[in-house]
XYZ file of C-alpha atoms in Angstrom:
299
model
C 43.439 -35.338 35.723
C 40.653 -37.517 34.377
C 38.013 -35.323 35.989
C 39.504 -32.257 34.328
C 39.210 -33.863 30.891
C 35.615 -34.796 31.629
C 34.780 -31.222 32.597
C 36.527 -29.819 29.509
C 34.770 -32.296 27.225
C 31.387 -31.561 28.801
C 32.014 -27.824 28.447
C 32.887 -28.212 24.771
C 29.742 -30.255 24.149
C 27.570 -27.684 25.872
C 29.244 -24.850 23.962
C 28.804 -26.660 20.630
C 25.142 -27.372 21.462
C 24.554 -23.746 22.314
C 26.145 -22.585 19.062
C 24.151 -25.105 17.016
C 20.893 -24.186 18.771
C 21.533 -20.480 18.223
C 22.290 -21.118 14.519
C 19.072 -23.084 14.103
C 17.102 -20.339 15.848
C 18.556 -17.627 13.619
C 17.947 -19.707 10.507
C 14.316 -20.288 11.494
C 13.864 -16.584 12.271
C 15.380 -15.616 8.912
C 12.977 -17.941 7.079
C 10.024 -16.523 9.002
C 11.016 -12.970 8.104
C 11.666 -13.584 4.412
C 8.847 -15.981 3.520
C 5.105 -16.181 4.049
C 2.174 -18.527 3.502
C -0.336 -17.715 0.781
C -3.048 -19.402 -1.310
C -2.479 -20.704 -4.847
C -4.511 -22.918 -7.214
C -3.665 -26.622 -7.511
C -3.855 -26.301 -11.323
C -4.327 -23.620 -13.959
C -7.748 -21.960 -13.637
C -9.511 -20.912 -16.858
C -11.777 -17.916 -17.466
C -15.321 -18.505 -16.210
C -14.473 -21.302 -13.741
C -16.115 -21.104 -10.329
C -13.581 -21.742 -7.552
C -14.121 -24.703 -5.228
C -12.199 -25.688 -2.095
C -10.512 -28.591 -3.924
C -8.930 -26.116 -6.366
C -6.895 -24.318 -3.666
C -3.688 -25.077 -1.788
C -1.414 -23.410 0.755
C 2.034 -22.363 -0.479
C 5.115 -20.729 1.051
C 6.523 -17.898 -1.060
C 9.204 -15.219 -0.661
C 7.804 -12.115 0.945
C 9.055 -10.018 -1.981
C 6.956 -12.102 -4.409
C 3.690 -11.483 -2.549
C 1.044 -9.297 -4.235
C -0.780 -6.779 -2.080
C -3.990 -7.604 -4.030
C -3.828 -11.334 -3.248
C -6.742 -12.920 -1.374
C -5.227 -14.783 1.576
C -8.201 -16.686 3.000
C -9.493 -19.764 1.093
C -13.010 -19.143 2.442
C -13.078 -15.761 0.689
C -12.178 -17.390 -2.647
C -14.737 -20.186 -2.757
C -17.591 -19.343 -5.137
C -15.651 -16.638 -7.000
C -15.614 -16.691 -10.820
C -12.268 -16.446 -12.636
C -11.996 -13.539 -15.110
C -8.624 -14.392 -16.689
C -6.471 -17.557 -16.528
C -4.544 -18.061 -13.273
C -1.542 -20.400 -13.311
C -0.813 -22.809 -10.454
C 2.284 -20.742 -9.631
C 0.294 -17.493 -9.156
C -1.469 -15.991 -6.182
C -5.200 -15.331 -6.605
C -5.425 -11.544 -6.810
C -8.756 -9.806 -6.403
C -8.981 -8.135 -9.837
C -8.793 -11.531 -11.589
C -11.902 -12.708 -9.714
C -15.546 -11.675 -9.514
C -18.704 -12.476 -7.541
C -20.816 -12.687 -10.704
C -23.163 -15.660 -10.724
C -23.565 -17.923 -13.746
C -26.807 -19.484 -12.491
C -30.274 -18.129 -13.448
C -32.277 -16.475 -10.699
C -36.067 -16.440 -10.350
C -37.682 -15.467 -13.673
C -34.470 -16.080 -15.663
C -33.437 -18.837 -18.053
C -30.555 -19.858 -20.311
C -30.776 -18.777 -23.968
C -28.267 -19.485 -26.749
C -27.614 -17.592 -29.973
C -25.308 -17.955 -32.953
C -22.233 -15.724 -32.899
C -18.806 -15.215 -34.463
C -15.450 -13.653 -33.578
C -16.448 -10.169 -34.795
C -19.647 -10.121 -32.719
C -17.679 -11.375 -29.702
C -15.379 -8.323 -29.697
C -12.638 -9.939 -31.789
C -13.081 -13.186 -29.840
C -12.478 -11.582 -26.427
C -15.787 -12.576 -24.777
C -15.538 -15.416 -22.237
C -17.786 -17.340 -19.900
C -18.537 -15.272 -16.784
C -18.351 -11.893 -18.563
C -21.018 -9.178 -18.580
C -21.529 -7.651 -22.025
C -23.490 -4.722 -23.435
C -25.618 -5.518 -26.504
C -25.893 -3.105 -29.436
C -27.946 -3.252 -32.637
C -26.240 -2.024 -35.792
C -28.666 -1.072 -38.584
C -27.908 -1.833 -42.217
C -29.160 1.629 -43.188
C -29.820 4.573 -40.846
C -33.199 4.774 -39.121
C -34.885 8.173 -38.965
C -36.564 9.224 -35.734
C -38.756 12.326 -35.345
C -39.166 13.501 -31.756
C -42.111 15.265 -30.161
C -40.435 18.648 -30.669
C -39.878 17.982 -34.361
C -36.158 17.108 -34.237
C -35.082 14.614 -36.871
C -32.406 12.104 -35.933
C -30.562 9.537 -38.027
C -29.748 6.523 -35.839
C -27.069 4.050 -36.933
C -26.793 1.903 -33.794
C -28.609 1.546 -30.480
C -27.560 -0.020 -27.186
C -30.463 -2.251 -26.156
C -29.141 -4.307 -23.198
C -26.571 -3.623 -20.482
C -24.605 -6.078 -18.290
C -25.893 -9.268 -19.957
C -24.393 -12.364 -18.221
C -22.490 -14.772 -20.489
C -22.497 -18.363 -19.221
C -20.857 -20.171 -22.152
C -18.911 -19.422 -25.342
C -18.697 -22.600 -27.433
C -16.838 -23.518 -30.598
C -18.463 -25.429 -33.481
C -17.126 -28.623 -31.858
C -18.812 -27.799 -28.541
C -15.612 -26.839 -26.680
C -15.504 -23.839 -24.365
C -13.454 -20.913 -25.691
C -10.772 -20.105 -23.113
C -7.489 -18.206 -23.030
C -4.320 -19.939 -24.142
C -1.891 -18.099 -21.857
C -1.638 -16.670 -18.383
C -0.552 -13.196 -17.310
C 3.070 -12.913 -16.243
C 3.974 -9.221 -16.562
C 2.817 -8.017 -13.158
C 4.293 -4.533 -13.595
C 1.706 -3.618 -16.234
C -1.667 -2.052 -15.329
C -4.472 -4.537 -14.723
C -6.415 -3.575 -17.853
C -3.378 -4.106 -20.114
C -2.709 -7.490 -18.509
C -6.356 -8.455 -18.957
C -6.298 -7.457 -22.639
C -3.094 -9.433 -23.232
C -4.625 -12.525 -21.631
C -7.731 -12.284 -23.833
C -5.659 -12.018 -27.026
C -4.823 -15.742 -27.219
C -8.077 -17.766 -27.426
C -7.988 -21.503 -27.995
C -10.809 -21.555 -30.591
C -13.381 -19.599 -32.626
C -16.800 -18.871 -31.061
C -19.896 -20.342 -32.664
C -22.552 -20.166 -29.933
C -23.080 -17.864 -26.933
C -25.278 -18.754 -23.965
C -26.743 -15.977 -21.818
C -28.930 -15.629 -18.723
C -32.064 -13.661 -19.656
C -35.477 -12.799 -18.328
C -38.441 -12.406 -20.685
C -37.901 -8.679 -21.241
C -34.214 -9.049 -22.077
C -34.888 -12.006 -24.379
C -37.515 -10.006 -26.298
C -35.111 -7.071 -26.640
C -32.371 -9.327 -28.007
C -34.720 -10.969 -30.535
C -36.238 -7.658 -31.683
C -32.759 -6.227 -32.037
C -31.601 -9.156 -34.177
C -34.678 -8.713 -36.409
C -34.084 -4.986 -36.881
C -30.315 -5.125 -37.428
C -27.055 -6.877 -36.598
C -26.213 -7.721 -32.994
C -22.852 -6.470 -31.704
C -21.440 -7.101 -28.235
C -19.304 -4.683 -26.221
C -17.059 -5.500 -23.251
C -17.167 -2.936 -20.427
C -14.500 -2.690 -17.722
C -14.526 -6.182 -16.216
C -12.794 -5.023 -13.057
C -15.679 -2.655 -12.244
C -18.676 -3.826 -10.163
C -21.329 -5.461 -12.331
C -25.100 -5.874 -12.082
C -26.485 -9.277 -11.152
C -28.646 -9.470 -14.279
C -28.906 -7.873 -17.703
C -31.253 -4.917 -18.080
C -33.004 -3.353 -21.066
C -32.050 0.277 -21.775
C -34.599 3.076 -21.583
C -33.718 4.099 -25.134
C -34.675 0.648 -26.412
C -38.055 0.870 -24.689
C -38.707 4.262 -26.237
C -37.752 3.140 -29.743
C -39.583 -0.165 -29.373
C -42.853 1.704 -28.744
C -42.219 3.610 -31.970
C -41.626 0.285 -33.821
C -38.087 1.280 -34.854
C -36.920 -2.339 -35.052
C -39.296 -3.187 -37.889
C -37.458 -3.453 -41.224
C -40.472 -2.005 -43.023
C -40.291 1.356 -41.237
C -37.292 3.528 -42.183
C -38.745 6.465 -40.210
C -40.686 6.526 -36.937
C -42.200 9.080 -34.561
C -41.650 9.112 -30.792
C -43.892 10.946 -28.359
C -41.218 12.737 -26.383
C -37.516 13.427 -26.830
C -34.834 10.788 -27.242
C -33.105 10.175 -23.928
C -30.344 12.751 -23.551
C -31.475 14.887 -26.529
C -32.469 18.556 -26.173
C -35.233 20.388 -27.969
C -34.666 20.986 -31.681
C -35.984 24.509 -31.237
C -32.674 25.561 -29.726
C -30.114 27.021 -32.040
C -27.241 24.762 -30.982
C -27.222 21.156 -32.073
C -28.629 18.718 -29.503
C -26.226 16.165 -28.038
C -26.357 12.554 -29.166
C -28.912 10.480 -27.254
C -27.353 8.325 -24.576
C -26.770 4.783 -25.813
C -27.224 5.659 -29.482
C -24.712 6.254 -32.257
C -26.668 8.978 -34.079
C -26.031 12.007 -36.263
C -28.469 14.902 -36.403
C -29.584 15.316 -40.012
C -31.705 18.392 -39.471
C -34.587 19.765 -37.499
C -37.934 21.233 -38.079
C -40.364 23.072 -35.821
C -43.928 21.915 -35.922
C -46.432 24.537 -36.993
């Protein structure tokens, strides 16, 4: 009788162990199916910060919360520059990051210039951005082309993809964004614009990376008119360094940026403009906000 009880007890223990082991196995399998490991920052990352290994951590998240654009390998994140703030609860998605360098290359140096919120695209320019530089003239400049066409130029794009390495307030603090992006269902560009709409201060000084040619273009432009910055699509691939536009070179040779010359003559045609001899109006030159005032044919 005693042996029977021992066998029954042992059988119950084995059955209970099997049930418990199966429950643990199913629970572990369920967790594996519904969760995953990803990479998140250890703290909030601000615009313009360069990611280091110490800024990253591994985190387990629900599979449904994972973004298909998230970068999963820490090695692929190190050295990237942050475009918009990333909270410590977010994954690091590719469109919020860039490979753009904030260190001068051979022949380049740091240069700083006074600025304000209007110049900085309503205070939307941040460290790590690439901006286009325009010159806005106080009064229109008149340009006569080689074919005799007369153009009235109000603004000229002089530099493209100029790297911004710092945007400082009057107190010397870096201008950053005061909020992160939470509405993931919106398009990337709308999310980026919303993030840039809450700066923590007013810009006073911009620092750029420039070579000699770009620096000269910026200075000549500021002498001839008012500097205005423009933000291109930050999610698009960007050049490593700023470049001077061909239109600037053409107008520089004609001395357009001198305040003493309201009208200048260029040897050829403005880039993108057609001959004034044609009956239809020529298109606006690329990179210039210009209106055709009239034309004349040389005799």
